[in-house]
CSV table of C-alpha atoms in Angstrom, one decimal:
chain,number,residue,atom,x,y,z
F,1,UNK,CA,-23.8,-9.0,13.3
F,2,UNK,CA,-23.8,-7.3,9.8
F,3,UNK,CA,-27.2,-8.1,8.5
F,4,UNK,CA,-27.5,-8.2,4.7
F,5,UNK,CA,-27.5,-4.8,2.4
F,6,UNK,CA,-31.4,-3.8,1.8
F,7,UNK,CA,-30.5,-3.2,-2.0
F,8,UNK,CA,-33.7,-1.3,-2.8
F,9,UNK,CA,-33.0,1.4,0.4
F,10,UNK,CA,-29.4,1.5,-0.2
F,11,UNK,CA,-30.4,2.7,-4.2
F,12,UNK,CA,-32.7,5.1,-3.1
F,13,UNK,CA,-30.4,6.5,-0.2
F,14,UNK,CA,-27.4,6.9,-3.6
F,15,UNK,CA,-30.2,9.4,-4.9
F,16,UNK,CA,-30.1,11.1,-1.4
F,17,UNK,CA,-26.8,11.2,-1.0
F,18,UNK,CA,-26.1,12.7,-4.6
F,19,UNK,CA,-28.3,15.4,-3.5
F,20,UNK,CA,-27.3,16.3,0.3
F,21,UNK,CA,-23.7,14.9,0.4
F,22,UNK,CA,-21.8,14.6,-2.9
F,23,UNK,CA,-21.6,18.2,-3.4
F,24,UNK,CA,-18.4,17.7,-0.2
F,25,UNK,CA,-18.2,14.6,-0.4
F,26,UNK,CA,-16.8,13.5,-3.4
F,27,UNK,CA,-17.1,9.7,-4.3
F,28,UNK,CA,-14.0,7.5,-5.4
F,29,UNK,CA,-14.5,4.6,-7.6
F,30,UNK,CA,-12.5,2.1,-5.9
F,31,UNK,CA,-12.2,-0.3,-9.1
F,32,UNK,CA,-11.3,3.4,-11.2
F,33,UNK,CA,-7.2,2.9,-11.9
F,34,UNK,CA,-7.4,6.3,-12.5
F,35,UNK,CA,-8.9,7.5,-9.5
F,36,UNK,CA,-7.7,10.1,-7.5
F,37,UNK,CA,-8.5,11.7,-4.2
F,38,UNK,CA,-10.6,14.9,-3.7
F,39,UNK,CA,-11.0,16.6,-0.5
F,40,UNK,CA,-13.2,20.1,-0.1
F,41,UNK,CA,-12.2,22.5,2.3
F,42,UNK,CA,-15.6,24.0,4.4
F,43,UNK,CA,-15.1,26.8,6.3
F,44,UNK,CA,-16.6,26.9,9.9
F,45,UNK,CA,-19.0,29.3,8.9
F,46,UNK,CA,-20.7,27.7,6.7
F,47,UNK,CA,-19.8,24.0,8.9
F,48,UNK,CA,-20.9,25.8,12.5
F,49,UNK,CA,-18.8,23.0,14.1
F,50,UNK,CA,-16.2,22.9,17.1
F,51,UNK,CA,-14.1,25.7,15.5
F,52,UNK,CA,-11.4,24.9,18.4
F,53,UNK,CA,-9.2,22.0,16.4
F,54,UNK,CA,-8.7,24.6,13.6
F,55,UNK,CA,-7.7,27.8,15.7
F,56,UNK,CA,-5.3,25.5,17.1
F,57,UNK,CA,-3.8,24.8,14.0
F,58,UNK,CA,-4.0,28.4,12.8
F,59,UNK,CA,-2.8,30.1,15.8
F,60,UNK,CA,-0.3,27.2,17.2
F,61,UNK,CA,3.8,28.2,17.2
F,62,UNK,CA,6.9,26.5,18.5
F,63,UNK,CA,10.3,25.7,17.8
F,64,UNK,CA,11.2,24.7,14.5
F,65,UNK,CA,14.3,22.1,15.7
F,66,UNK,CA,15.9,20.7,12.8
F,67,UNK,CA,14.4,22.6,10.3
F,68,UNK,CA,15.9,25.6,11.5
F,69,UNK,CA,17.7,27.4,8.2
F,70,UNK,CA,16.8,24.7,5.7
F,71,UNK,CA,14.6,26.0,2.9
F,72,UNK,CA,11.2,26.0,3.1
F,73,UNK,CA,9.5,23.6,0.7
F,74,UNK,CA,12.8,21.5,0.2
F,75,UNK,CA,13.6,23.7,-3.1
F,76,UNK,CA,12.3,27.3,-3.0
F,77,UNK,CA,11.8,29.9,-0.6
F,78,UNK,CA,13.0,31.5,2.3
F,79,UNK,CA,15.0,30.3,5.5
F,80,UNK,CA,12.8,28.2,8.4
F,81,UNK,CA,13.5,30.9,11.2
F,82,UNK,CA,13.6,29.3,14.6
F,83,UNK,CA,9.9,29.4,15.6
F,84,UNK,CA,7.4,29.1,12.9
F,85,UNK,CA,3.6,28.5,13.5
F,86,UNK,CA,2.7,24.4,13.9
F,87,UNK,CA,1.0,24.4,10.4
F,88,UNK,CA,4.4,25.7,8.5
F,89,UNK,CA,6.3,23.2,11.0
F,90,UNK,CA,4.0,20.2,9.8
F,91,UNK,CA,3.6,20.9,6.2
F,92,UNK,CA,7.5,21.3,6.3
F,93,UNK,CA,8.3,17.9,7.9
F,94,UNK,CA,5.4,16.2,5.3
F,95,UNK,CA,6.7,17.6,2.7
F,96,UNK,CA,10.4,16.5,3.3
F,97,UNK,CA,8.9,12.9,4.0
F,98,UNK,CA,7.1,12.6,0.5
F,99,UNK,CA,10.2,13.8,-1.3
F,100,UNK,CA,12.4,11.6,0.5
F,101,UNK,CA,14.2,9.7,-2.2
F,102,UNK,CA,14.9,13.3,-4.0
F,103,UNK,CA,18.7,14.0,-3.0
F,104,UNK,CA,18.9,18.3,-2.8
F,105,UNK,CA,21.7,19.9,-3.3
F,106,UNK,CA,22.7,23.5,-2.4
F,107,UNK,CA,23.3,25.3,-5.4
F,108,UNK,CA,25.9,28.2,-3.4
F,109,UNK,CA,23.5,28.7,-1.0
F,110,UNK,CA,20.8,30.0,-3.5
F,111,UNK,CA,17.1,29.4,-2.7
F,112,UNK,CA,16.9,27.6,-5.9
F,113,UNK,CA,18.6,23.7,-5.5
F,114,UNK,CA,19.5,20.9,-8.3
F,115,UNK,CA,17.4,17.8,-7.1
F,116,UNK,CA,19.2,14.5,-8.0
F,117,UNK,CA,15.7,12.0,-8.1
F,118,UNK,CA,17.0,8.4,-6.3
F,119,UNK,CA,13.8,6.0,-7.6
F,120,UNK,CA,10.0,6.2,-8.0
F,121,UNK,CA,7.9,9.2,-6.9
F,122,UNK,CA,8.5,12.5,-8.5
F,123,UNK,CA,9.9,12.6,-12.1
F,124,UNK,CA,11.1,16.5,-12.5
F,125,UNK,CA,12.1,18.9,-10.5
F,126,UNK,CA,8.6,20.7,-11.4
F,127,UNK,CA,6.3,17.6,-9.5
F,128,UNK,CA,8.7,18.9,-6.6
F,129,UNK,CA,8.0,22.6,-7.0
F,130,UNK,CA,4.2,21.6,-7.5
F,131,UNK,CA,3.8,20.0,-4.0
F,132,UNK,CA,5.9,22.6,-2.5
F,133,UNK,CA,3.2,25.0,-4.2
F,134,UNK,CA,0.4,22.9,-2.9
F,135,UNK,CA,1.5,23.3,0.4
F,136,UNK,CA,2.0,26.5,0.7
F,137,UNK,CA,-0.9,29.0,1.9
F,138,UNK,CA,-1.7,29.6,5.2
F,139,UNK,CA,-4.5,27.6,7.4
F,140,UNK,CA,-7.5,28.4,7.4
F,141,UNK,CA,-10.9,28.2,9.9
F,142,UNK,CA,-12.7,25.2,7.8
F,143,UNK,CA,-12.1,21.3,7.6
F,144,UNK,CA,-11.7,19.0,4.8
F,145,UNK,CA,-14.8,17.0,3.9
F,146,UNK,CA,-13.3,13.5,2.9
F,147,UNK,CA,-15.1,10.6,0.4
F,148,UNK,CA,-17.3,8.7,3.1
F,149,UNK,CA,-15.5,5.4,1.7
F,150,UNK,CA,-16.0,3.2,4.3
F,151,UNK,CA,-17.4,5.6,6.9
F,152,UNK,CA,-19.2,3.0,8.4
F,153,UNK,CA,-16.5,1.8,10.4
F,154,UNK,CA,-14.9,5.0,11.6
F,155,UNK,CA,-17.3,6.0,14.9
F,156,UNK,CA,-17.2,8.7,16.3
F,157,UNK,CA,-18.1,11.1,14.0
F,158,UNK,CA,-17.7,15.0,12.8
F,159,UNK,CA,-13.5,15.9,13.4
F,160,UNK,CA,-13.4,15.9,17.0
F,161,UNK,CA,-15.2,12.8,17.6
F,162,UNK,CA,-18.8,14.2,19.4
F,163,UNK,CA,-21.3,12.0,17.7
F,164,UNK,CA,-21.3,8.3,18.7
F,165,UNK,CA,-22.9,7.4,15.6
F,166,UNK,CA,-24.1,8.4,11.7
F,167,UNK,CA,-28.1,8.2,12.6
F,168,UNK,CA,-27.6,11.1,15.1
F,169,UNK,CA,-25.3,12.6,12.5
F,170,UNK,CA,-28.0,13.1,10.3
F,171,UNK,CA,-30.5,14.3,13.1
F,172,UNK,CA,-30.7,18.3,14.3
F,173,UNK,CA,-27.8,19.5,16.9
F,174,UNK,CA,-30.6,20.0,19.0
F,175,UNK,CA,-31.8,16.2,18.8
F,176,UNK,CA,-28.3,14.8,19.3
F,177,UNK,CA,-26.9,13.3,22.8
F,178,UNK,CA,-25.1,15.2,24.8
F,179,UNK,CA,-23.1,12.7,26.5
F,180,UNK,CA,-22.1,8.8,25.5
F,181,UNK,CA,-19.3,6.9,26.1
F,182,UNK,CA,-16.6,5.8,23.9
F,183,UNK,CA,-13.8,2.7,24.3
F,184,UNK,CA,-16.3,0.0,23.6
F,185,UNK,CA,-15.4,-2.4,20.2
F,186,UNK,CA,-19.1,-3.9,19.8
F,187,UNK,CA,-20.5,-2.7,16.7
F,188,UNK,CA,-24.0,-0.9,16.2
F,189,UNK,CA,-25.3,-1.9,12.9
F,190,UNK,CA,-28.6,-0.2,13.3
F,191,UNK,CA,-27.7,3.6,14.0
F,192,UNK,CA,-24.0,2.6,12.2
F,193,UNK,CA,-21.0,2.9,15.1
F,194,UNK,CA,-19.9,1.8,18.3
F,195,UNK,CA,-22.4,1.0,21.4
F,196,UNK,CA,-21.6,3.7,23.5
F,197,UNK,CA,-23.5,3.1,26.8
F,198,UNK,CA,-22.4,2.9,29.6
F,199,UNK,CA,-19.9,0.2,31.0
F,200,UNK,CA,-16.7,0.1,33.2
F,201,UNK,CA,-14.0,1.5,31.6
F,202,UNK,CA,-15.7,3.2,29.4
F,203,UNK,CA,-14.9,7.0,29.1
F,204,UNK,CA,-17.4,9.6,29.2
F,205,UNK,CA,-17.6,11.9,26.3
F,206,UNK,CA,-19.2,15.1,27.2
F,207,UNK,CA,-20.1,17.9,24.5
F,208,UNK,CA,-20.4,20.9,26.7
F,209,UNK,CA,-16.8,21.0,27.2
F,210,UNK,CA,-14.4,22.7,25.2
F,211,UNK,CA,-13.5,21.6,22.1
F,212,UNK,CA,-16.2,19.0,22.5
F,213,UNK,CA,-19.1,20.7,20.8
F,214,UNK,CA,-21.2,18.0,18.8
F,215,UNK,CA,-23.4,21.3,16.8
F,216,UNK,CA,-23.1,21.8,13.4
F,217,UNK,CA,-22.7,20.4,10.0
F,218,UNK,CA,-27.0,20.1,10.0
F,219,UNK,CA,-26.9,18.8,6.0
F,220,UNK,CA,-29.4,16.3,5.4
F,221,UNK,CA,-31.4,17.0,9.1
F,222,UNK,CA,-34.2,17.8,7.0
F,223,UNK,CA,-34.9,14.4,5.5
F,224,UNK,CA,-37.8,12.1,6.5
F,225,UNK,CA,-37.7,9.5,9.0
F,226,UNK,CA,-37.9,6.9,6.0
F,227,UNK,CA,-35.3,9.0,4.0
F,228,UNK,CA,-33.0,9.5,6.8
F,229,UNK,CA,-32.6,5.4,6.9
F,230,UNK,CA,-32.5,5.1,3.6
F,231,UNK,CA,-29.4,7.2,3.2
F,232,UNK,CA,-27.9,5.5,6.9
F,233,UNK,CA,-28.1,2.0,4.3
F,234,UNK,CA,-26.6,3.8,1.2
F,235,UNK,CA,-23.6,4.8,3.8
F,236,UNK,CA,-22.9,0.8,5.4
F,237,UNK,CA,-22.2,0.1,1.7
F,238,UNK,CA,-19.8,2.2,0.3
């Protein structure tokens, strides 16, 4: 059901795209060996989406279980109490799974450790200190605006899911549904996502409930009716 590329639309939506979306969304050149990921961090603000995701991960606390007195960042630091907030929790237990193969040792209970490397990964003890640096910080209200590499097949959109597909995304708040249904698996190549009427056991997604919001992130809204589909064909292609 994937009709062909329209070459000609898809090259002018690139221009589009490098002026409404690149400035966030960073491209990766997939054939580039020396590509690397970069993600930019939009505060709601400036977004004006569903703010509730990210005061969840601000304001959320529990028990830290089995990091309870280890060091925080593997290496450096201060002792995990026994409640922390959800973000330290997490970036903890990430942290000590990407380090994994590094063997630490206490160094007479010092916050500073020997680290023993067992295989590939880091090479020093200061790529271990730089990723404990990296995720440090505390969270903040704004989400990360990923590369749209293969966006196409990753319906619903915006972080919580609240717009069925990327032809509403780039339409006003104002002009998007308020309520479609998600759980189907046929593909809409026209507006680019899933078909989301109606069907049994299908489940209804509803904006006006909490958390649910579809308003927000209006970039591009402003682009013609040709333009806007121009962009939609730049976006099945990367």
């Amino acid at each position: 059901i994937l009709p062909p590329i329209d070459t000609a639309k898809a090259n002018a939506g690139r221009k589009l795209f490098v002026n409404y979306c690149q400035d966030c969304h960073h491209d990766v050149v997939r054939d580039d060996p020396d590509r690397h990921l970069i993600t930019v961090g939009t505060p709601i603000s400036d977004l004006k989406t569903d703010a509730l995701t990210a005061e969840n991960i601000r304001n959320g606390r529990g028990k830290t279980g089995f990091l309870k007195d280890t060091w925080t960042y593997v290496i450096a630091g201060t002792r995990i109490p026994a409640e922390d907030s959800a973000f330290h929790i997490v970036g903890n237990t990430v942290l000590r799974t990407i380090v994994g193969q590094v063997k630490v040792f206490d160094a007479i209970d010092e916050p500073r450790h020997l680290v023993r490397l067992q295989g590939g990964g880091l090479n020093t003890t200061t790529d271990a200190a730089a990723i404990m640096q990296r995720a440090g910080g505390e969270p903040q209200l704004q989400y990360k605006a990923r590369p749209l590499n293969g966006i196409w097949a990753t319906a619903p959109y915006l972080h919580n899911g609240s717009v069925p597909n990327l032809f509403e995304l780039l339409l006003p708040a104002s002009a998007r549904g308020k309520k479609f249904y998600v759980g189907r698996r046929e593909f809409d190549p026209v507006k680019v996502g899933f078909v989301s009427e109606k069907v049994e056991g299908a489940f209804p997604f509803d904006t006006s409930v909490k958390g649910n919001s579809n308003a927000g992130h209006e970039y591009g809204t402003k682009l013609s009716e040709t333009e806007r589909w121009q962009l939609l064909e730049y976006l099945k292609k990367i």
